[in-house]
Tab-separated table of C-alpha atoms in Angstrom:
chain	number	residue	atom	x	y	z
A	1	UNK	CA	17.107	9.677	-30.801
A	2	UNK	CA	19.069	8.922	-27.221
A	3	UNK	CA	17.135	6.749	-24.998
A	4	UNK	CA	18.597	6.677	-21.865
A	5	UNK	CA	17.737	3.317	-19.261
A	6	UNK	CA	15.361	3.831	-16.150
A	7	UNK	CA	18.166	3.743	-13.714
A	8	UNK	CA	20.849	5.895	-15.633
A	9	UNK	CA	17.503	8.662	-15.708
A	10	UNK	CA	17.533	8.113	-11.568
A	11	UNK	CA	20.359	8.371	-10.765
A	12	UNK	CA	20.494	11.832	-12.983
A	13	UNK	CA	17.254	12.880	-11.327
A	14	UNK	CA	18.773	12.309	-7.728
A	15	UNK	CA	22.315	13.681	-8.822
A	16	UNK	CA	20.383	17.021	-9.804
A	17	UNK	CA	18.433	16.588	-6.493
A	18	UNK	CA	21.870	16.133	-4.535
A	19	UNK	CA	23.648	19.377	-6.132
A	20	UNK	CA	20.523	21.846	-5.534
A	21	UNK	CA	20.080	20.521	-2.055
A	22	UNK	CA	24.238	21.355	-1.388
A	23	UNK	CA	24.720	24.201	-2.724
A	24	UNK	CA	21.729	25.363	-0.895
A	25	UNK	CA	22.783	24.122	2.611
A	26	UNK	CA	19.481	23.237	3.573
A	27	UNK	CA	19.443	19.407	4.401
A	28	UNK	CA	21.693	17.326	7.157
A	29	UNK	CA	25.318	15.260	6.148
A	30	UNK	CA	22.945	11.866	6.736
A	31	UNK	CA	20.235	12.844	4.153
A	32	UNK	CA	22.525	13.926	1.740
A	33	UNK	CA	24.702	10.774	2.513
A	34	UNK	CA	21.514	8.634	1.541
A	35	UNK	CA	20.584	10.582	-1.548
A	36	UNK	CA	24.011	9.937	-2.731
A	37	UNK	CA	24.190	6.699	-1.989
A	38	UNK	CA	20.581	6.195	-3.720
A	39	UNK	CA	21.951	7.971	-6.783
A	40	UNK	CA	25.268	5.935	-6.810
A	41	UNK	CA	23.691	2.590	-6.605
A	42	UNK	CA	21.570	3.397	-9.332
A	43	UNK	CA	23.824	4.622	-11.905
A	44	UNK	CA	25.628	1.198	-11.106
A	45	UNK	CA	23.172	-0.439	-11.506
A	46	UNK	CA	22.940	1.005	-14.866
A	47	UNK	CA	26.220	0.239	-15.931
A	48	UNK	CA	25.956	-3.234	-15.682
A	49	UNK	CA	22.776	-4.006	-16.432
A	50	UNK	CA	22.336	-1.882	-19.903
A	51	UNK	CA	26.112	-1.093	-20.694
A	52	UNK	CA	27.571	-4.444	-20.122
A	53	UNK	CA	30.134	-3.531	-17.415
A	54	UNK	CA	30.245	-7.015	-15.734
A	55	UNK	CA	33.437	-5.649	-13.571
A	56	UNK	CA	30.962	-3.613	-11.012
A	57	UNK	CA	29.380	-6.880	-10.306
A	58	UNK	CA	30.818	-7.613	-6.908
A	59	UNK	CA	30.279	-3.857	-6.292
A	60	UNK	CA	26.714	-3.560	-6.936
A	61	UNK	CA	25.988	-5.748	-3.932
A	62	UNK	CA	28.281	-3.929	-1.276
A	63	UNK	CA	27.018	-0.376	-2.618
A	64	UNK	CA	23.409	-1.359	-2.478
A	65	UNK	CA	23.728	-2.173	1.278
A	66	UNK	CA	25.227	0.983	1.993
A	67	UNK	CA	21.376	2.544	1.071
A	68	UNK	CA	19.693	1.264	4.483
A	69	UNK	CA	21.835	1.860	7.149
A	70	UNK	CA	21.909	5.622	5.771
A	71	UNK	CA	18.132	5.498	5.789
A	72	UNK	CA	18.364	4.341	9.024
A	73	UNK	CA	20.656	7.112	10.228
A	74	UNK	CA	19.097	9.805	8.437
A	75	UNK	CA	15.675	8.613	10.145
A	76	UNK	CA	17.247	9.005	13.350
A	77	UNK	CA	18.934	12.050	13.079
A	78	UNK	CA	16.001	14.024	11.439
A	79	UNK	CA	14.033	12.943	13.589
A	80	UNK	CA	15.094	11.781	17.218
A	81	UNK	CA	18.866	12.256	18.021
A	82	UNK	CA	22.314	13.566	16.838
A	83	UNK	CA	24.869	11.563	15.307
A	84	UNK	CA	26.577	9.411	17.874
A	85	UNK	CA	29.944	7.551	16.685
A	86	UNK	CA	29.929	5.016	18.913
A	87	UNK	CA	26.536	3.803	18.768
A	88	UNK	CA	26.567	4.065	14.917
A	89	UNK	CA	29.174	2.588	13.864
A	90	UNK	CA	28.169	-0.596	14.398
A	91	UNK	CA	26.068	0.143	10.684
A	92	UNK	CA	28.835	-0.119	8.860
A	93	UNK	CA	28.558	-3.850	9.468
A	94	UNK	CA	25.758	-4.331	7.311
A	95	UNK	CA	28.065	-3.415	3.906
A	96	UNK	CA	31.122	-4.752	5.556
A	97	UNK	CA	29.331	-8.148	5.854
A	98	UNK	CA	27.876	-8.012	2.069
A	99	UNK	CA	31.896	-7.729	1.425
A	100	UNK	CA	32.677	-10.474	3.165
A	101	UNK	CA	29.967	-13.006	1.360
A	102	UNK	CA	30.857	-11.111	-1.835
A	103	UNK	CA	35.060	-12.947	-1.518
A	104	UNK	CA	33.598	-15.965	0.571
A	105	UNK	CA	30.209	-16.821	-0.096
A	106	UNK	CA	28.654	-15.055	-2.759
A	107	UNK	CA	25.472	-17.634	-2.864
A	108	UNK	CA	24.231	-16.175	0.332
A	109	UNK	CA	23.924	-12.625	-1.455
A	110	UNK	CA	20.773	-13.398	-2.745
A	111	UNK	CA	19.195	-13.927	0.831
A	112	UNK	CA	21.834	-11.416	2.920
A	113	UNK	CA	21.209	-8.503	0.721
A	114	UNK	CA	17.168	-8.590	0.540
A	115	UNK	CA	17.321	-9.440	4.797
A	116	UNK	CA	19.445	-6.096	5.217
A	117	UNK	CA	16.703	-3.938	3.558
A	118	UNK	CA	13.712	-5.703	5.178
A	119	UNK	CA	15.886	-6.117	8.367
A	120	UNK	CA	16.136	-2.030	8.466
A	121	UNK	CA	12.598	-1.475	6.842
A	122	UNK	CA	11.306	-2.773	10.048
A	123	UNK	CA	12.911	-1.397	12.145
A	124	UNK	CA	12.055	2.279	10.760
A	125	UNK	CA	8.617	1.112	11.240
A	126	UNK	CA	8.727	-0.016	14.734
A	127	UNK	CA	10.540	3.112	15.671
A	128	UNK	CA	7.884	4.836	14.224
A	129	UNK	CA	4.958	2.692	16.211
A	130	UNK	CA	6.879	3.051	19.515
A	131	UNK	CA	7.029	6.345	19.466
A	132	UNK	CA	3.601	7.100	18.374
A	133	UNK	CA	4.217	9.568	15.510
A	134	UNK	CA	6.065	12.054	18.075
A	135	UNK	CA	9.225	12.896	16.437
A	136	UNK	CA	10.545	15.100	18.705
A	137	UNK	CA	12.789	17.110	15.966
A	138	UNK	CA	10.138	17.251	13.387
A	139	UNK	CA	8.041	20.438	12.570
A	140	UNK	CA	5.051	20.045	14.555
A	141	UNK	CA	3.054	22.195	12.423
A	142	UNK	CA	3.429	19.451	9.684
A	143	UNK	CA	1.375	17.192	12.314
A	144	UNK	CA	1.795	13.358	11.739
A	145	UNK	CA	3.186	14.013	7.318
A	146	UNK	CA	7.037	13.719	9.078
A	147	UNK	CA	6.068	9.935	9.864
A	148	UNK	CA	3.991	9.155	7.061
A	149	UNK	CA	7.284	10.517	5.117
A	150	UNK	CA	9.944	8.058	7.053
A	151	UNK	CA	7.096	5.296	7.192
A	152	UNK	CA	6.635	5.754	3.179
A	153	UNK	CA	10.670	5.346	3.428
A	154	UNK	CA	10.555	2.324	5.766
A	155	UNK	CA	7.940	0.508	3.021
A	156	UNK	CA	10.555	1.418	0.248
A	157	UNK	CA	13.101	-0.117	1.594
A	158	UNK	CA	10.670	-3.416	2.488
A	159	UNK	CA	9.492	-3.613	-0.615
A	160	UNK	CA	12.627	-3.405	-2.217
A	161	UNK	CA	13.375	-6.957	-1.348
A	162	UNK	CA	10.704	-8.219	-3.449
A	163	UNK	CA	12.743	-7.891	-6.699
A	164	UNK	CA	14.893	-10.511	-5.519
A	165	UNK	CA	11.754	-13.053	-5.254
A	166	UNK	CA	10.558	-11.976	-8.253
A	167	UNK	CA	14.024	-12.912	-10.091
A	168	UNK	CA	14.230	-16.006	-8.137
A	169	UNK	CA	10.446	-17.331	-9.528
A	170	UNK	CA	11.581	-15.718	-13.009
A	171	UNK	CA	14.741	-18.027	-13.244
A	172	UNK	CA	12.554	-20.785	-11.659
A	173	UNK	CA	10.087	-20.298	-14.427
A	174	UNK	CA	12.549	-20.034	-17.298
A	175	UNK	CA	11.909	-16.331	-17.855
A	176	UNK	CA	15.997	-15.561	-18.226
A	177	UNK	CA	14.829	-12.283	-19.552
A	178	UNK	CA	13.132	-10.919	-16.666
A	179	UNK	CA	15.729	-10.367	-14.060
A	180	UNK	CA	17.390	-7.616	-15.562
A	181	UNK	CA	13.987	-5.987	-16.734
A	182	UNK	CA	12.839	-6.536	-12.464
A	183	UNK	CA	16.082	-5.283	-11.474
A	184	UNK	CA	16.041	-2.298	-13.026
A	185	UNK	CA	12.507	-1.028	-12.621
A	186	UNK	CA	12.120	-2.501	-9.113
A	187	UNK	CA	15.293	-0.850	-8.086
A	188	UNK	CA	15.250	1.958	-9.640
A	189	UNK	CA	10.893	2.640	-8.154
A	190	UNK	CA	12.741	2.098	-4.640
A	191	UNK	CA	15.655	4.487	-4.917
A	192	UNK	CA	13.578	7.374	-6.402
A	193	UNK	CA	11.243	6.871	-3.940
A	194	UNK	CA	14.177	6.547	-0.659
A	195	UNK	CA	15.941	9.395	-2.654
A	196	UNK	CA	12.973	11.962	-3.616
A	197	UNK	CA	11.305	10.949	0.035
A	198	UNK	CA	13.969	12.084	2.241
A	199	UNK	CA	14.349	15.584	0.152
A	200	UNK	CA	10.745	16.533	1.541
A	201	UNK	CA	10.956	19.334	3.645
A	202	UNK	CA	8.938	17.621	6.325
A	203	UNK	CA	11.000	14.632	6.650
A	204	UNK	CA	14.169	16.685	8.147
A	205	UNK	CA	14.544	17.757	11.796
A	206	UNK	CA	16.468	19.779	13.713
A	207	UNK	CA	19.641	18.956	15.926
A	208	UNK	CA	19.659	18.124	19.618
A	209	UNK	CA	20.410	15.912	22.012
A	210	UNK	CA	18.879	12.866	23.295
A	211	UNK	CA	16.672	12.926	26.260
A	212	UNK	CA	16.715	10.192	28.723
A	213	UNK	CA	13.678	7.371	28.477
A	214	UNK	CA	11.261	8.290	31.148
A	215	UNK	CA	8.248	6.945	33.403
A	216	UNK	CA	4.619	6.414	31.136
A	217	UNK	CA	2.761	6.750	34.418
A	218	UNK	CA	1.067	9.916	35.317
A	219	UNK	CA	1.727	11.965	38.248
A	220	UNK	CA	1.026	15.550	39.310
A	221	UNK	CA	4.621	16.825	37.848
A	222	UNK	CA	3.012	15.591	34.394
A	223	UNK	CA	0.121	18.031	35.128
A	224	UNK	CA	2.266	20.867	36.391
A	225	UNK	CA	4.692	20.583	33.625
A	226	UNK	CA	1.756	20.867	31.192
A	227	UNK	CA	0.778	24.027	33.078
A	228	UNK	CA	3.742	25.526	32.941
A	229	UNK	CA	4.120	24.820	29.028
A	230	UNK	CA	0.459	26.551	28.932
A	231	UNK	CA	2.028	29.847	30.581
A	232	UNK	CA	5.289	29.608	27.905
A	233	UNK	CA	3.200	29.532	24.998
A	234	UNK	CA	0.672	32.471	26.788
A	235	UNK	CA	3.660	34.559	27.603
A	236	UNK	CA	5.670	33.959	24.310
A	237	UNK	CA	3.482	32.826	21.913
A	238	UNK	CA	5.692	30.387	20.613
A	239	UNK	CA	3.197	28.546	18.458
A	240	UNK	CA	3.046	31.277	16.381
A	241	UNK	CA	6.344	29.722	14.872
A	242	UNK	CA	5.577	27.057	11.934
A	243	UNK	CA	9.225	25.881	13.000
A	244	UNK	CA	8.283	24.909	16.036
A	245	UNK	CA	9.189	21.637	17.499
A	246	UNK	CA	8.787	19.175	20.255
A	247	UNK	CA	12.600	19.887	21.127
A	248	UNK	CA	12.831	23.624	20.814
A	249	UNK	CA	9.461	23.325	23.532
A	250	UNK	CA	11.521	20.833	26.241
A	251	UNK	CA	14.417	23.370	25.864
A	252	UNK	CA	12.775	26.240	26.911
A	253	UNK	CA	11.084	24.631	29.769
A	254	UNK	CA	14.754	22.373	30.672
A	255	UNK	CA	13.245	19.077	30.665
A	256	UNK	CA	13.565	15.903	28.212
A	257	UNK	CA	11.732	15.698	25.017
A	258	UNK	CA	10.297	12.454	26.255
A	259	UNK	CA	8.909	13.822	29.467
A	260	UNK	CA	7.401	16.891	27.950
A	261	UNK	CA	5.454	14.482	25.020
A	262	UNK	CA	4.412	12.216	27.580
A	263	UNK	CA	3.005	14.548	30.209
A	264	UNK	CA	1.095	15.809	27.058
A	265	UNK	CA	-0.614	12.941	25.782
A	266	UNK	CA	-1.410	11.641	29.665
A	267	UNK	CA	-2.782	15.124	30.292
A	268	UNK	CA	-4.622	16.224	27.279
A	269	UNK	CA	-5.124	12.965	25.574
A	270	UNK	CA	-3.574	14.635	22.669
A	271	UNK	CA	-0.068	14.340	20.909
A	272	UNK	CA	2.056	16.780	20.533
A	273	UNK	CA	1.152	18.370	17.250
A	274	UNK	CA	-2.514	18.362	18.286
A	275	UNK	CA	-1.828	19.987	21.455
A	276	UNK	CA	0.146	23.169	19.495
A	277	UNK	CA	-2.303	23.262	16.656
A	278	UNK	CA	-5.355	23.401	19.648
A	279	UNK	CA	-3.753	26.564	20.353
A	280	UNK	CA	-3.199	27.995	16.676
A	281	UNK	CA	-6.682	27.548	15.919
A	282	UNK	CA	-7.529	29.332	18.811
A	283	UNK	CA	-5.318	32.092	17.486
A	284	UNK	CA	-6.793	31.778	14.230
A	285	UNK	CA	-10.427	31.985	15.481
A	286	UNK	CA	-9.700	34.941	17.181
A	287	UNK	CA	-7.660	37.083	14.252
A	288	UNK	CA	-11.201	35.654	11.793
A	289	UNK	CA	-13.649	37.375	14.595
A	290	UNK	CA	-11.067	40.435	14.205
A	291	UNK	CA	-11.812	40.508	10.525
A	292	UNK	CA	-8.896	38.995	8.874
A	293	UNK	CA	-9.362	36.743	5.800
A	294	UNK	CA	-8.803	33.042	5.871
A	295	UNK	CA	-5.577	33.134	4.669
A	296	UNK	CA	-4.381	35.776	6.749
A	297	UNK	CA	-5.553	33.640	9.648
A	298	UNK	CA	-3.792	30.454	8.633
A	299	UNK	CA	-0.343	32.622	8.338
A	300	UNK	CA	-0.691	34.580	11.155
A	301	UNK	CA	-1.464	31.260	13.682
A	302	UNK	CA	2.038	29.131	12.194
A	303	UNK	CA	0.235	27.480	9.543
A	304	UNK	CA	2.077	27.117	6.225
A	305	UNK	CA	-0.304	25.166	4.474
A	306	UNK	CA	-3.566	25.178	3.752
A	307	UNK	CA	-4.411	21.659	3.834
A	308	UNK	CA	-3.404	20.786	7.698
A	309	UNK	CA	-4.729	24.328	8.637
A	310	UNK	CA	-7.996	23.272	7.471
A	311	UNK	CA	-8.067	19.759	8.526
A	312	UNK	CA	-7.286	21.150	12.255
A	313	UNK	CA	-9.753	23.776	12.199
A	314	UNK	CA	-12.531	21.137	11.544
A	315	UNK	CA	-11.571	18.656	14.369
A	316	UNK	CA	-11.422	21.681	17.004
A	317	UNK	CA	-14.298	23.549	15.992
A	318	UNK	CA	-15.866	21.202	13.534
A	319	UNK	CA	-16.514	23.657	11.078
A	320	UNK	CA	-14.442	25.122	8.461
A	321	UNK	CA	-12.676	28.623	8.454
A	322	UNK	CA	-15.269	29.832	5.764
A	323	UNK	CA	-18.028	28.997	7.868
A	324	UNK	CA	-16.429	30.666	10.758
A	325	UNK	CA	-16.267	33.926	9.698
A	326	UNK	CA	-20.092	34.372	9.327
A	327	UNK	CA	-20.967	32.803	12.760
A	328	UNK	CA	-18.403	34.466	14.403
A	329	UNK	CA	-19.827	37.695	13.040
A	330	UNK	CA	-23.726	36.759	14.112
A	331	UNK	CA	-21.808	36.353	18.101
A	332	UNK	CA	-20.564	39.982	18.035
């Protein structure tokens, strides 16, 4: 019977992942990039570990801190900006340095390579505090899953690092055994999870470019701007569209992403997402009075799943769609 080692059955799993997603043409370069690279570091790490192939050893460190600066770039580019070459280049540094202690100081991988994965973990995380779950190229009818997606991602790549303790306190212990058992199942949990992760449909965005920062403080333009987003979404009834997003809204009105989320949550006290999904359910409650079903009602207001349609009907009118129906019936 063939038994095949936890990372060669990754790397297979996110090499079938990689060839559906191209020849469907559905995900960015950067997301692909990083499922690649997740799927290549595995399989080497395969190689040497269960099929003795002790000449990828000074690879397996440069390849492995290829993974977060590609997590990092397809974070940014699903979610915030394009692709800008001077600005992210300087990320190739991170594998170019693990070459560098690879010919000239290879005791220092064991602390460089764990730092470049928690270095970037963080800062995925931070990003994601900052900017207070408003990804301005994410769905917004997915509500806050985009960030729960990347910040799932951002843990990953954290807790990735904690292989490398774990082999340090097994050698300190005695247990020579254990560090190729940790590196393989710890490495091969965090890949799956980076890889399989950034294939969600939720956790890719659409292009455009970046807006400039703007002020936090409110002011009447906040207040007009929100008013005139109110009129957009009367006249066209864009949140109809479970595609929508924070960008495709600031183009249409010709301001920044930034300024249009902020005048939002100073106005309304609400983020983005809540602010369209305010409106769907208001759609929704009126197609239920009309006499459509439930499900009906979830499609027809740019809902695609059930779950968040529900879960948003409850916080605006603190009942469920069910219960709806029969109240709004007893109002006619």
């Amino acid at each position: 019977m063939l038994v095949l080692p936890i990372p060669t059955i990754v790397a297979l799993v996110l090499g079938a992942f990689l060839i559906r997603i191209a020849i469907s043409g559905e995900r960015a370069p950067f997301l692909m990039a990083l499922l690649a690279a997740c799927a290549l570091q595995s399989l080497i790490v395969s190689l040497r570990q269960h099929y003795g192939i002790g000449a990828l050893l000074p690879l397996q460190p440069v390849t492995a801190t290829f993974v977060p600066p590609l997590t990092w770039l397809a974070f940014q580019t699903a979610s915030f900006r394009p692709f800008s070459l001077p600005r992210d280049l300087m990320h190739l540094a991170a594998p170019a340095f693990a070459a560098f202690c690879v010919v000239f100081a290879p005791g220092t991988l064991d602390t460089v390579v764990p730092a470049i994965f928690v270095l970037y973990g963080l800062a995925i995380l931070v990003k994601l505090h900052r900017s207070g779950d408003d990804l301005p190229l994410a769905r917004l009818e997915a509500g806050r899953l985009p960030a729960r997606i990347w910040g799932g991602i951002g843990l990953a790549l954290i807790l990735s690092a904690l292989s490398d303790a774990l082999i340090a306190l097994a050698i300190m212990t005695g247990q020579t055994g254990l560090p190729p058992v940790i590196v393989s199942v710890f490495s091969s949990a965090a890949l799956l999870a980076i890889g399989l992760l950034s294939i969600s449909p939720n956790a890719m965005g659409e292009t455009e470019a970046e807006s400039p920062p703007q002020s936090p403080h409110p002011s009447e333009e906040d207040a007009h701007l929100v008013q005139r987003l109110d009129a957009l979404l009367q006249t066209d009834t864009l949140y109809l569209d479970p595609a929508l997003t924070l960008a495709r809204l600031a183009r249409r009105l010709h301001v920044p992403a930034k300024q249009l989320s902020s005048a939002i949550n100073l106005v309304s006290g609400e983020n983005v997402s809540r602010y369209i999904n305010r409106h769907r359910i208001h759609h929704a409650c009126r197609a239920l009075e009309d006499g459509a079903n439930v499900t009906e009602a979830m499609l027809s207001s740019g809902f695609n799943t059930k779950s968040n349609f529900n879960r948003e009907f409850r916080r605006i009118t603190g009942t469920t769609p069910r219960e709806w129906r029969p109240e709004a019936g007893n109002q006619r």
